[in-house]
mmCIF file with all atom_site columns, C-alpha atoms in Angstrom:
data_model
loop_
_atom_site.group_PDB
_atom_site.id
_atom_site.type_symbol
_atom_site.label_atom_id
_atom_site.label_alt_id
_atom_site.label_comp_id
_atom_site.label_asym_id
_atom_site.label_entity_id
_atom_site.label_seq_id
_atom_site.pdbx_PDB_ins_code
_atom_site.Cartn_x
_atom_site.Cartn_y
_atom_site.Cartn_z
_atom_site.occupancy
_atom_site.B_iso_or_equiv
_atom_site.pdbx_formal_charge
_atom_site.auth_seq_id
_atom_site.auth_comp_id
_atom_site.auth_asym_id
_atom_site.auth_atom_id
_atom_site.pdbx_PDB_model_num
ATOM 1   C CA . UNK A 1 1   ? -10.646 -9.776  1.213   1.00 0.00 ? 1   UNK A CA 1
ATOM 2   C CA . UNK A 1 2   ? -11.651 -13.135 2.714   1.00 0.00 ? 2   UNK A CA 1
ATOM 3   C CA . UNK A 1 3   ? -8.647  -13.311 4.988   1.00 0.00 ? 3   UNK A CA 1
ATOM 4   C CA . UNK A 1 4   ? -9.923  -10.426 7.100   1.00 0.00 ? 4   UNK A CA 1
ATOM 5   C CA . UNK A 1 5   ? -12.963 -12.452 8.197   1.00 0.00 ? 5   UNK A CA 1
ATOM 6   C CA . UNK A 1 6   ? -10.934 -15.006 10.156  1.00 0.00 ? 6   UNK A CA 1
ATOM 7   C CA . UNK A 1 7   ? -8.706  -14.762 13.197  1.00 0.00 ? 7   UNK A CA 1
ATOM 8   C CA . UNK A 1 8   ? -5.188  -14.032 12.025  1.00 0.00 ? 8   UNK A CA 1
ATOM 9   C CA . UNK A 1 9   ? -2.530  -15.481 14.245  1.00 0.00 ? 9   UNK A CA 1
ATOM 10  C CA . UNK A 1 10  ? 1.057   -16.641 13.583  1.00 0.00 ? 10  UNK A CA 1
ATOM 11  C CA . UNK A 1 11  ? 0.514   -19.225 16.337  1.00 0.00 ? 11  UNK A CA 1
ATOM 12  C CA . UNK A 1 12  ? -2.580  -20.578 14.588  1.00 0.00 ? 12  UNK A CA 1
ATOM 13  C CA . UNK A 1 13  ? -0.717  -20.690 11.280  1.00 0.00 ? 13  UNK A CA 1
ATOM 14  C CA . UNK A 1 14  ? 2.185   -22.536 12.892  1.00 0.00 ? 14  UNK A CA 1
ATOM 15  C CA . UNK A 1 15  ? -0.201  -25.017 14.547  1.00 0.00 ? 15  UNK A CA 1
ATOM 16  C CA . UNK A 1 16  ? -1.879  -25.730 11.205  1.00 0.00 ? 16  UNK A CA 1
ATOM 17  C CA . UNK A 1 17  ? 1.447   -26.267 9.462   1.00 0.00 ? 17  UNK A CA 1
ATOM 18  C CA . UNK A 1 18  ? 2.826   -28.726 11.995  1.00 0.00 ? 18  UNK A CA 1
ATOM 19  C CA . UNK A 1 19  ? -0.140  -30.212 13.866  1.00 0.00 ? 19  UNK A CA 1
ATOM 20  C CA . UNK A 1 20  ? -3.021  -30.067 11.430  1.00 0.00 ? 20  UNK A CA 1
ATOM 21  C CA . UNK A 1 21  ? -5.840  -32.559 11.939  1.00 0.00 ? 21  UNK A CA 1
ATOM 22  C CA . UNK A 1 22  ? -6.678  -34.502 8.790   1.00 0.00 ? 22  UNK A CA 1
ATOM 23  C CA . UNK A 1 23  ? -10.214 -35.302 9.906   1.00 0.00 ? 23  UNK A CA 1
ATOM 24  C CA . UNK A 1 24  ? -12.876 -34.888 7.252   1.00 0.00 ? 24  UNK A CA 1
ATOM 25  C CA . UNK A 1 25  ? -14.524 -32.069 9.207   1.00 0.00 ? 25  UNK A CA 1
ATOM 26  C CA . UNK A 1 26  ? -11.291 -30.088 9.576   1.00 0.00 ? 26  UNK A CA 1
ATOM 27  C CA . UNK A 1 27  ? -11.544 -26.399 8.813   1.00 0.00 ? 27  UNK A CA 1
ATOM 28  C CA . UNK A 1 28  ? -9.729  -24.849 5.891   1.00 0.00 ? 28  UNK A CA 1
ATOM 29  C CA . UNK A 1 29  ? -6.128  -24.227 7.043   1.00 0.00 ? 29  UNK A CA 1
ATOM 30  C CA . UNK A 1 30  ? -5.076  -20.624 7.553   1.00 0.00 ? 30  UNK A CA 1
ATOM 31  C CA . UNK A 1 31  ? -2.170  -20.970 5.113   1.00 0.00 ? 31  UNK A CA 1
ATOM 32  C CA . UNK A 1 32  ? -4.653  -20.980 2.217   1.00 0.00 ? 32  UNK A CA 1
ATOM 33  C CA . UNK A 1 33  ? -5.974  -17.543 3.152   1.00 0.00 ? 33  UNK A CA 1
ATOM 34  C CA . UNK A 1 34  ? -2.491  -16.142 3.694   1.00 0.00 ? 34  UNK A CA 1
ATOM 35  C CA . UNK A 1 35  ? -1.188  -17.586 0.433   1.00 0.00 ? 35  UNK A CA 1
ATOM 36  C CA . UNK A 1 36  ? -4.171  -16.340 -1.558  1.00 0.00 ? 36  UNK A CA 1
ATOM 37  C CA . UNK A 1 37  ? -3.669  -12.851 -0.142  1.00 0.00 ? 37  UNK A CA 1
ATOM 38  C CA . UNK A 1 38  ? 0.021   -12.891 -1.068  1.00 0.00 ? 38  UNK A CA 1
ATOM 39  C CA . UNK A 1 39  ? -0.733  -13.991 -4.615  1.00 0.00 ? 39  UNK A CA 1
ATOM 40  C CA . UNK A 1 40  ? -3.520  -11.438 -5.032  1.00 0.00 ? 40  UNK A CA 1
ATOM 41  C CA . UNK A 1 41  ? -1.171  -8.635  -3.991  1.00 0.00 ? 41  UNK A CA 1
ATOM 42  C CA . UNK A 1 42  ? 1.473   -9.943  -6.362  1.00 0.00 ? 42  UNK A CA 1
ATOM 43  C CA . UNK A 1 43  ? -1.036  -9.989  -9.211  1.00 0.00 ? 43  UNK A CA 1
ATOM 44  C CA . UNK A 1 44  ? -2.127  -6.434  -8.425  1.00 0.00 ? 44  UNK A CA 1
ATOM 45  C CA . UNK A 1 45  ? 1.495   -5.276  -8.465  1.00 0.00 ? 45  UNK A CA 1
ATOM 46  C CA . UNK A 1 46  ? 2.173   -7.110  -11.730 1.00 0.00 ? 46  UNK A CA 1
ATOM 47  C CA . UNK A 1 47  ? -0.914  -5.521  -13.267 1.00 0.00 ? 47  UNK A CA 1
ATOM 48  C CA . UNK A 1 48  ? 0.392   -2.046  -12.410 1.00 0.00 ? 48  UNK A CA 1
ATOM 49  C CA . UNK A 1 49  ? 3.811   -2.912  -13.835 1.00 0.00 ? 49  UNK A CA 1
ATOM 50  C CA . UNK A 1 50  ? 2.338   -4.303  -17.050 1.00 0.00 ? 50  UNK A CA 1
ATOM 51  C CA . UNK A 1 51  ? 0.166   -1.214  -17.439 1.00 0.00 ? 51  UNK A CA 1
ATOM 52  C CA . UNK A 1 52  ? 3.131   1.137   -17.199 1.00 0.00 ? 52  UNK A CA 1
ATOM 53  C CA . UNK A 1 53  ? 5.772   -0.998  -18.898 1.00 0.00 ? 53  UNK A CA 1
ATOM 54  C CA . UNK A 1 54  ? 4.971   -2.953  -22.054 1.00 0.00 ? 54  UNK A CA 1
ATOM 55  C CA . UNK A 1 55  ? 8.337   -4.722  -21.838 1.00 0.00 ? 55  UNK A CA 1
ATOM 56  C CA . UNK A 1 56  ? 7.316   -6.234  -18.482 1.00 0.00 ? 56  UNK A CA 1
ATOM 57  C CA . UNK A 1 57  ? 5.149   -8.822  -20.238 1.00 0.00 ? 57  UNK A CA 1
ATOM 58  C CA . UNK A 1 58  ? 6.746   -12.260 -20.447 1.00 0.00 ? 58  UNK A CA 1
ATOM 59  C CA . UNK A 1 59  ? 8.334   -13.051 -23.766 1.00 0.00 ? 59  UNK A CA 1
ATOM 60  C CA . UNK A 1 60  ? 9.395   -16.569 -22.763 1.00 0.00 ? 60  UNK A CA 1
ATOM 61  C CA . UNK A 1 61  ? 7.197   -19.000 -24.674 1.00 0.00 ? 61  UNK A CA 1
ATOM 62  C CA . UNK A 1 62  ? 7.875   -21.737 -22.114 1.00 0.00 ? 62  UNK A CA 1
ATOM 63  C CA . UNK A 1 63  ? 6.078   -19.993 -19.261 1.00 0.00 ? 63  UNK A CA 1
ATOM 64  C CA . UNK A 1 64  ? 3.013   -19.375 -21.427 1.00 0.00 ? 64  UNK A CA 1
ATOM 65  C CA . UNK A 1 65  ? 2.018   -22.991 -20.860 1.00 0.00 ? 65  UNK A CA 1
ATOM 66  C CA . UNK A 1 66  ? 0.062   -21.703 -17.848 1.00 0.00 ? 66  UNK A CA 1
ATOM 67  C CA . UNK A 1 67  ? -1.965  -19.181 -19.858 1.00 0.00 ? 67  UNK A CA 1
ATOM 68  C CA . UNK A 1 68  ? -5.636  -19.989 -20.329 1.00 0.00 ? 68  UNK A CA 1
ATOM 69  C CA . UNK A 1 69  ? -7.754  -18.722 -23.201 1.00 0.00 ? 69  UNK A CA 1
ATOM 70  C CA . UNK A 1 70  ? -10.186 -17.105 -20.776 1.00 0.00 ? 70  UNK A CA 1
ATOM 71  C CA . UNK A 1 71  ? -9.700  -15.777 -17.265 1.00 0.00 ? 71  UNK A CA 1
ATOM 72  C CA . UNK A 1 72  ? -11.468 -18.196 -14.879 1.00 0.00 ? 72  UNK A CA 1
ATOM 73  C CA . UNK A 1 73  ? -14.300 -16.601 -12.909 1.00 0.00 ? 73  UNK A CA 1
ATOM 74  C CA . UNK A 1 74  ? -13.057 -17.759 -9.502  1.00 0.00 ? 74  UNK A CA 1
ATOM 75  C CA . UNK A 1 75  ? -11.047 -15.961 -6.849  1.00 0.00 ? 75  UNK A CA 1
ATOM 76  C CA . UNK A 1 76  ? -7.698  -17.315 -5.690  1.00 0.00 ? 76  UNK A CA 1
ATOM 77  C CA . UNK A 1 77  ? -9.146  -17.969 -2.248  1.00 0.00 ? 77  UNK A CA 1
ATOM 78  C CA . UNK A 1 78  ? -12.107 -19.933 -3.650  1.00 0.00 ? 78  UNK A CA 1
ATOM 79  C CA . UNK A 1 79  ? -9.869  -21.897 -6.015  1.00 0.00 ? 79  UNK A CA 1
ATOM 80  C CA . UNK A 1 80  ? -7.449  -22.934 -3.265  1.00 0.00 ? 80  UNK A CA 1
ATOM 81  C CA . UNK A 1 81  ? -10.366 -23.819 -1.000  1.00 0.00 ? 81  UNK A CA 1
ATOM 82  C CA . UNK A 1 82  ? -11.781 -25.997 -3.775  1.00 0.00 ? 82  UNK A CA 1
ATOM 83  C CA . UNK A 1 83  ? -8.445  -27.787 -4.159  1.00 0.00 ? 83  UNK A CA 1
ATOM 84  C CA . UNK A 1 84  ? -8.288  -28.370 -0.414  1.00 0.00 ? 84  UNK A CA 1
ATOM 85  C CA . UNK A 1 85  ? -11.901 -29.523 -0.182  1.00 0.00 ? 85  UNK A CA 1
ATOM 86  C CA . UNK A 1 86  ? -11.487 -32.215 -2.824  1.00 0.00 ? 86  UNK A CA 1
ATOM 87  C CA . UNK A 1 87  ? -7.867  -33.292 -2.318  1.00 0.00 ? 87  UNK A CA 1
ATOM 88  C CA . UNK A 1 88  ? -7.433  -32.725 1.447   1.00 0.00 ? 88  UNK A CA 1
ATOM 89  C CA . UNK A 1 89  ? -3.832  -31.758 0.760   1.00 0.00 ? 89  UNK A CA 1
ATOM 90  C CA . UNK A 1 90  ? -2.304  -30.735 4.095   1.00 0.00 ? 90  UNK A CA 1
ATOM 91  C CA . UNK A 1 91  ? -0.968  -27.251 4.925   1.00 0.00 ? 91  UNK A CA 1
ATOM 92  C CA . UNK A 1 92  ? 2.708   -28.159 4.207   1.00 0.00 ? 92  UNK A CA 1
ATOM 93  C CA . UNK A 1 93  ? 1.717   -28.881 0.593   1.00 0.00 ? 93  UNK A CA 1
ATOM 94  C CA . UNK A 1 94  ? 0.719   -25.237 0.085   1.00 0.00 ? 94  UNK A CA 1
ATOM 95  C CA . UNK A 1 95  ? 3.964   -24.007 1.612   1.00 0.00 ? 95  UNK A CA 1
ATOM 96  C CA . UNK A 1 96  ? 5.977   -26.184 -0.778  1.00 0.00 ? 96  UNK A CA 1
ATOM 97  C CA . UNK A 1 97  ? 3.783   -25.008 -3.666  1.00 0.00 ? 97  UNK A CA 1
ATOM 98  C CA . UNK A 1 98  ? 4.624   -21.450 -2.609  1.00 0.00 ? 98  UNK A CA 1
ATOM 99  C CA . UNK A 1 99  ? 8.333   -22.347 -2.661  1.00 0.00 ? 99  UNK A CA 1
ATOM 100 C CA . UNK A 1 100 ? 7.944   -23.692 -6.206  1.00 0.00 ? 100 UNK A CA 1
ATOM 101 C CA . UNK A 1 101 ? 6.109   -20.579 -7.390  1.00 0.00 ? 101 UNK A CA 1
ATOM 102 C CA . UNK A 1 102 ? 8.791   -18.356 -5.890  1.00 0.00 ? 102 UNK A CA 1
ATOM 103 C CA . UNK A 1 103 ? 11.556  -20.403 -7.524  1.00 0.00 ? 103 UNK A CA 1
ATOM 104 C CA . UNK A 1 104 ? 9.813   -20.210 -10.876 1.00 0.00 ? 104 UNK A CA 1
ATOM 105 C CA . UNK A 1 105 ? 9.534   -16.423 -10.623 1.00 0.00 ? 105 UNK A CA 1
ATOM 106 C CA . UNK A 1 106 ? 13.212  -16.189 -9.666  1.00 0.00 ? 106 UNK A CA 1
ATOM 107 C CA . UNK A 1 107 ? 14.307  -18.444 -12.519 1.00 0.00 ? 107 UNK A CA 1
ATOM 108 C CA . UNK A 1 108 ? 12.181  -16.536 -15.046 1.00 0.00 ? 108 UNK A CA 1
ATOM 109 C CA . UNK A 1 109 ? 12.142  -12.852 -13.988 1.00 0.00 ? 109 UNK A CA 1
ATOM 110 C CA . UNK A 1 110 ? 9.966   -11.898 -16.955 1.00 0.00 ? 110 UNK A CA 1
ATOM 111 C CA . UNK A 1 111 ? 7.224   -14.277 -15.838 1.00 0.00 ? 111 UNK A CA 1
ATOM 112 C CA . UNK A 1 112 ? 4.320   -12.421 -14.259 1.00 0.00 ? 112 UNK A CA 1
ATOM 113 C CA . UNK A 1 113 ? 1.536   -14.093 -12.296 1.00 0.00 ? 113 UNK A CA 1
ATOM 114 C CA . UNK A 1 114 ? -1.761  -12.854 -13.710 1.00 0.00 ? 114 UNK A CA 1
ATOM 115 C CA . UNK A 1 115 ? -5.428  -13.701 -13.861 1.00 0.00 ? 115 UNK A CA 1
ATOM 116 C CA . UNK A 1 116 ? -4.798  -15.695 -17.024 1.00 0.00 ? 116 UNK A CA 1
ATOM 117 C CA . UNK A 1 117 ? -2.162  -18.037 -15.609 1.00 0.00 ? 117 UNK A CA 1
ATOM 118 C CA . UNK A 1 118 ? -2.582  -18.129 -11.829 1.00 0.00 ? 118 UNK A CA 1
ATOM 119 C CA . UNK A 1 119 ? -5.170  -20.944 -11.666 1.00 0.00 ? 119 UNK A CA 1
ATOM 120 C CA . UNK A 1 120 ? -3.190  -23.352 -13.832 1.00 0.00 ? 120 UNK A CA 1
ATOM 121 C CA . UNK A 1 121 ? -0.022  -22.417 -11.982 1.00 0.00 ? 121 UNK A CA 1
ATOM 122 C CA . UNK A 1 122 ? -1.668  -23.177 -8.646  1.00 0.00 ? 122 UNK A CA 1
ATOM 123 C CA . UNK A 1 123 ? -3.185  -26.531 -9.565  1.00 0.00 ? 123 UNK A CA 1
ATOM 124 C CA . UNK A 1 124 ? 0.148   -27.588 -11.081 1.00 0.00 ? 124 UNK A CA 1
ATOM 125 C CA . UNK A 1 125 ? 2.317   -26.545 -8.144  1.00 0.00 ? 125 UNK A CA 1
ATOM 126 C CA . UNK A 1 126 ? -0.102  -27.948 -5.566  1.00 0.00 ? 126 UNK A CA 1
ATOM 127 C CA . UNK A 1 127 ? -0.244  -31.287 -7.390  1.00 0.00 ? 127 UNK A CA 1
ATOM 128 C CA . UNK A 1 128 ? 3.542   -31.521 -7.715  1.00 0.00 ? 128 UNK A CA 1
ATOM 129 C CA . UNK A 1 129 ? 3.999   -30.401 -4.101  1.00 0.00 ? 129 UNK A CA 1
ATOM 130 C CA . UNK A 1 130 ? 1.465   -32.978 -2.961  1.00 0.00 ? 130 UNK A CA 1
ATOM 131 C CA . UNK A 1 131 ? 3.450   -35.706 -4.682  1.00 0.00 ? 131 UNK A CA 1
ATOM 132 C CA . UNK A 1 132 ? 6.569   -34.460 -2.922  1.00 0.00 ? 132 UNK A CA 1
ATOM 133 C CA . UNK A 1 133 ? 5.054   -34.091 0.554   1.00 0.00 ? 133 UNK A CA 1
ATOM 134 C CA . UNK A 1 134 ? 2.254   -36.639 0.850   1.00 0.00 ? 134 UNK A CA 1
ATOM 135 C CA . UNK A 1 135 ? 2.619   -40.419 1.037   1.00 0.00 ? 135 UNK A CA 1
ATOM 136 C CA . UNK A 1 136 ? -0.543  -41.072 -0.963  1.00 0.00 ? 136 UNK A CA 1
ATOM 137 C CA . UNK A 1 137 ? -1.917  -38.997 -3.817  1.00 0.00 ? 137 UNK A CA 1
ATOM 138 C CA . UNK A 1 138 ? -4.711  -38.812 -6.334  1.00 0.00 ? 138 UNK A CA 1
ATOM 139 C CA . UNK A 1 139 ? -4.085  -39.422 -10.012 1.00 0.00 ? 139 UNK A CA 1
ATOM 140 C CA . UNK A 1 140 ? -3.411  -36.558 -12.394 1.00 0.00 ? 140 UNK A CA 1
ATOM 141 C CA . UNK A 1 141 ? -6.861  -37.085 -13.889 1.00 0.00 ? 141 UNK A CA 1
ATOM 142 C CA . UNK A 1 142 ? -8.451  -36.345 -10.509 1.00 0.00 ? 142 UNK A CA 1
ATOM 143 C CA . UNK A 1 143 ? -6.395  -33.174 -9.991  1.00 0.00 ? 143 UNK A CA 1
ATOM 144 C CA . UNK A 1 144 ? -7.404  -32.178 -13.522 1.00 0.00 ? 144 UNK A CA 1
ATOM 145 C CA . UNK A 1 145 ? -11.103 -32.408 -12.656 1.00 0.00 ? 145 UNK A CA 1
ATOM 146 C CA . UNK A 1 146 ? -10.555 -30.468 -9.440  1.00 0.00 ? 146 UNK A CA 1
ATOM 147 C CA . UNK A 1 147 ? -8.563  -27.790 -11.273 1.00 0.00 ? 147 UNK A CA 1
ATOM 148 C CA . UNK A 1 148 ? -10.946 -27.493 -14.213 1.00 0.00 ? 148 UNK A CA 1
ATOM 149 C CA . UNK A 1 149 ? -8.571  -28.701 -16.918 1.00 0.00 ? 149 UNK A CA 1
ATOM 150 C CA . UNK A 1 150 ? -8.407  -31.832 -19.051 1.00 0.00 ? 150 UNK A CA 1
ATOM 151 C CA . UNK A 1 151 ? -6.182  -34.760 -18.121 1.00 0.00 ? 151 UNK A CA 1
ATOM 152 C CA . UNK A 1 152 ? -3.943  -34.106 -21.137 1.00 0.00 ? 152 UNK A CA 1
ATOM 153 C CA . UNK A 1 153 ? -3.572  -30.477 -20.091 1.00 0.00 ? 153 UNK A CA 1
ATOM 154 C CA . UNK A 1 154 ? -2.734  -31.522 -16.540 1.00 0.00 ? 154 UNK A CA 1
ATOM 155 C CA . UNK A 1 155 ? -0.102  -33.974 -17.769 1.00 0.00 ? 155 UNK A CA 1
ATOM 156 C CA . UNK A 1 156 ? 1.443   -31.333 -20.042 1.00 0.00 ? 156 UNK A CA 1
ATOM 157 C CA . UNK A 1 157 ? 1.407   -28.718 -17.295 1.00 0.00 ? 157 UNK A CA 1
ATOM 158 C CA . UNK A 1 158 ? 3.203   -31.059 -14.934 1.00 0.00 ? 158 UNK A CA 1
ATOM 159 C CA . UNK A 1 159 ? 5.817   -32.056 -17.506 1.00 0.00 ? 159 UNK A CA 1
ATOM 160 C CA . UNK A 1 160 ? 6.525   -28.500 -18.636 1.00 0.00 ? 160 UNK A CA 1
ATOM 161 C CA . UNK A 1 161 ? 6.717   -27.318 -15.036 1.00 0.00 ? 161 UNK A CA 1
ATOM 162 C CA . UNK A 1 162 ? 9.256   -30.014 -14.175 1.00 0.00 ? 162 UNK A CA 1
ATOM 163 C CA . UNK A 1 163 ? 11.472  -28.917 -17.064 1.00 0.00 ? 163 UNK A CA 1
ATOM 164 C CA . UNK A 1 164 ? 11.053  -25.242 -16.156 1.00 0.00 ? 164 UNK A CA 1
ATOM 165 C CA . UNK A 1 165 ? 12.219  -26.109 -12.644 1.00 0.00 ? 165 UNK A CA 1
ATOM 166 C CA . UNK A 1 166 ? 15.078  -28.220 -13.935 1.00 0.00 ? 166 UNK A CA 1
ATOM 167 C CA . UNK A 1 167 ? 13.561  -31.074 -11.889 1.00 0.00 ? 167 UNK A CA 1
ATOM 168 C CA . UNK A 1 168 ? 14.854  -29.327 -8.750  1.00 0.00 ? 168 UNK A CA 1
ATOM 169 C CA . UNK A 1 169 ? 11.921  -29.982 -6.446  1.00 0.00 ? 169 UNK A CA 1
ATOM 170 C CA . UNK A 1 170 ? 13.688  -30.758 -3.181  1.00 0.00 ? 170 UNK A CA 1
ATOM 171 C CA . UNK A 1 171 ? 12.769  -28.468 -0.290  1.00 0.00 ? 171 UNK A CA 1
ATOM 172 C CA . UNK A 1 172 ? 14.918  -29.002 2.764   1.00 0.00 ? 172 UNK A CA 1
ATOM 173 C CA . UNK A 1 173 ? 13.854  -28.297 6.326   1.00 0.00 ? 173 UNK A CA 1
ATOM 174 C CA . UNK A 1 174 ? 15.583  -24.922 6.589   1.00 0.00 ? 174 UNK A CA 1
ATOM 175 C CA . UNK A 1 175 ? 14.025  -23.659 3.348   1.00 0.00 ? 175 UNK A CA 1
ATOM 176 C CA . UNK A 1 176 ? 10.597  -24.891 4.422   1.00 0.00 ? 176 UNK A CA 1
ATOM 177 C CA . UNK A 1 177 ? 11.007  -23.182 7.776   1.00 0.00 ? 177 UNK A CA 1
ATOM 178 C CA . UNK A 1 178 ? 12.086  -19.905 6.187   1.00 0.00 ? 178 UNK A CA 1
ATOM 179 C CA . UNK A 1 179 ? 8.972   -19.816 4.012   1.00 0.00 ? 179 UNK A CA 1
ATOM 180 C CA . UNK A 1 180 ? 6.807   -20.653 7.014   1.00 0.00 ? 180 UNK A CA 1
ATOM 181 C CA . UNK A 1 181 ? 8.365   -17.710 8.845   1.00 0.00 ? 181 UNK A CA 1
ATOM 182 C CA . UNK A 1 182 ? 7.645   -15.476 5.866   1.00 0.00 ? 182 UNK A CA 1
ATOM 183 C CA . UNK A 1 183 ? 4.000   -16.516 5.911   1.00 0.00 ? 183 UNK A CA 1
ATOM 184 C CA . UNK A 1 184 ? 3.881   -15.928 9.659   1.00 0.00 ? 184 UNK A CA 1
ATOM 185 C CA . UNK A 1 185 ? 5.191   -12.396 9.187   1.00 0.00 ? 185 UNK A CA 1
ATOM 186 C CA . UNK A 1 186 ? 2.251   -11.789 6.883   1.00 0.00 ? 186 UNK A CA 1
ATOM 187 C CA . UNK A 1 187 ? -0.142  -12.217 9.786   1.00 0.00 ? 187 UNK A CA 1
ATOM 188 C CA . UNK A 1 188 ? 1.967   -10.675 12.545  1.00 0.00 ? 188 UNK A CA 1
ATOM 189 C CA . UNK A 1 189 ? 2.319   -7.087  13.689  1.00 0.00 ? 189 UNK A CA 1
ATOM 190 C CA . UNK A 1 190 ? 4.853   -5.450  11.411  1.00 0.00 ? 190 UNK A CA 1
ATOM 191 C CA . UNK A 1 191 ? 4.155   -7.965  8.660   1.00 0.00 ? 191 UNK A CA 1
ATOM 192 C CA . UNK A 1 192 ? 2.725   -7.455  5.212   1.00 0.00 ? 192 UNK A CA 1
ATOM 193 C CA . UNK A 1 193 ? -0.601  -6.007  6.326   1.00 0.00 ? 193 UNK A CA 1
ATOM 194 C CA . UNK A 1 194 ? 1.090   -3.588  8.718   1.00 0.00 ? 194 UNK A CA 1
ATOM 195 C CA . UNK A 1 195 ? 3.350   -2.442  5.877   1.00 0.00 ? 195 UNK A CA 1
ATOM 196 C CA . UNK A 1 196 ? 0.355   -1.888  3.622   1.00 0.00 ? 196 UNK A CA 1
ATOM 197 C CA . UNK A 1 197 ? -1.343  0.211   6.302   1.00 0.00 ? 197 UNK A CA 1
ATOM 198 C CA . UNK A 1 198 ? 1.840   2.242   6.729   1.00 0.00 ? 198 UNK A CA 1
ATOM 199 C CA . UNK A 1 199 ? 1.984   2.893   3.004   1.00 0.00 ? 199 UNK A CA 1
ATOM 200 C CA . UNK A 1 200 ? -1.641  4.001   2.974   1.00 0.00 ? 200 UNK A CA 1
ATOM 201 C CA . UNK A 1 201 ? -0.949  6.337   5.909   1.00 0.00 ? 201 UNK A CA 1
ATOM 202 C CA . UNK A 1 202 ? 2.035   7.794   4.054   1.00 0.00 ? 202 UNK A CA 1
ATOM 203 C CA . UNK A 1 203 ? -0.143  8.435   1.022   1.00 0.00 ? 203 UNK A CA 1
ATOM 204 C CA . UNK A 1 204 ? -2.786  10.107  3.202   1.00 0.00 ? 204 UNK A CA 1
ATOM 205 C CA . UNK A 1 205 ? -0.147  12.329  4.802   1.00 0.00 ? 205 UNK A CA 1
ATOM 206 C CA . UNK A 1 206 ? 1.195   13.319  1.418   1.00 0.00 ? 206 UNK A CA 1
ATOM 207 C CA . UNK A 1 207 ? -2.330  14.069  0.218   1.00 0.00 ? 207 UNK A CA 1
ATOM 208 C CA . UNK A 1 208 ? -2.997  16.268  3.263   1.00 0.00 ? 208 UNK A CA 1
ATOM 209 C CA . UNK A 1 209 ? 0.287   18.099  2.726   1.00 0.00 ? 209 UNK A CA 1
ATOM 210 C CA . UNK A 1 210 ? -0.702  18.843  -0.875  1.00 0.00 ? 210 UNK A CA 1
ATOM 211 C CA . UNK A 1 211 ? -4.109  20.079  0.279   1.00 0.00 ? 211 UNK A CA 1
ATOM 212 C CA . UNK A 1 212 ? -2.504  22.285  2.930   1.00 0.00 ? 212 UNK A CA 1
ATOM 213 C CA . UNK A 1 213 ? -0.113  23.692  0.343   1.00 0.00 ? 213 UNK A CA 1
ATOM 214 C CA . UNK A 1 214 ? -3.005  24.395  -2.023  1.00 0.00 ? 214 UNK A CA 1
ATOM 215 C CA . UNK A 1 215 ? -4.896  26.280  0.687   1.00 0.00 ? 215 UNK A CA 1
ATOM 216 C CA . UNK A 1 216 ? -1.767  28.239  1.620   1.00 0.00 ? 216 UNK A CA 1
ATOM 217 C CA . UNK A 1 217 ? -1.290  29.254  -2.011  1.00 0.00 ? 217 UNK A CA 1
ATOM 218 C CA . UNK A 1 218 ? -4.909  30.396  -2.206  1.00 0.00 ? 218 UNK A CA 1
ATOM 219 C CA . UNK A 1 219 ? -4.562  32.483  0.946   1.00 0.00 ? 219 UNK A CA 1
ATOM 220 C CA . UNK A 1 220 ? -1.308  33.980  -0.269  1.00 0.00 ? 220 UNK A CA 1
ATOM 221 C CA . UNK A 1 221 ? -2.936  34.802  -3.609  1.00 0.00 ? 221 UNK A CA 1
ATOM 222 C CA . UNK A 1 222 ? -5.810  36.662  -1.914  1.00 0.00 ? 222 UNK A CA 1
ATOM 223 C CA . UNK A 1 223 ? -3.413  38.550  0.391   1.00 0.00 ? 223 UNK A CA 1
ATOM 224 C CA . UNK A 1 224 ? -1.354  39.719  -2.563  1.00 0.00 ? 224 UNK A CA 1
ATOM 225 C CA . UNK A 1 225 ? -4.503  40.927  -4.314  1.00 0.00 ? 225 UNK A CA 1
#
C-alpha cells in the first residue's frame, strides 16, 4: 500500500490540514494517502459482505448514478493524486469530501463503495467540497477532464449528489475537527493500522491453537493405539 512508503505522523497530517503551503512544488498532502487507505479498506470489507450476502447490494436506483460501465484501471491513491495534481485542492477539501461520503453512506445504508462507483464518487465529492471550501474553483468541465468523465456526466453527478444529500453540505468547525481527529487516529499508535495488526495477531494465535490441538489429537491417537 502506498501509504506505508511515507512517514506517517498525526503531527504532519495536522500541519498539512491547517498550514499547508499552496506553492506549485508542494508535496502531495498526507491526507490523500490516509483517505485512500480508509476507502480501500472499506471497499475490501464491502466486497466480503457482498460475496456472503446477496441482499447487501444496493437496490436504490438513485445511488447507482455513480456506477461506471467498466471499473477504471487506477488505484484510489493514484486517482486522488491526479485530482490534487491538476486542481491543487487543499487538504481541507479532502476532509470535507470524506464528510460527504460518510454522510451519504449513513443516509443510504444499502449503498456500498466499490470499484465500479468509487472514482465517480470521489471526483464528485471533491468537486463539491472544493466549491464549499475554496474561494476560487475550476469549472465543472475541467473537473470532468481531470476525473475522466464527460461534462454532462459531471453535471449530472453533481446534481444527483446534491439531491441525495438533501443539499445539506454545511460542515461546521466541530464536525470538521472530529473528522480530522479520526484521520489522525488512523496514523497514530492504537489507530486503524494498529487495530489491523492486532486482528492479524489474533488470527495467528487462533491458527496456532488449532495446530497445537491437531498435534495433540494425533499424539493422543497414537498413544491409544
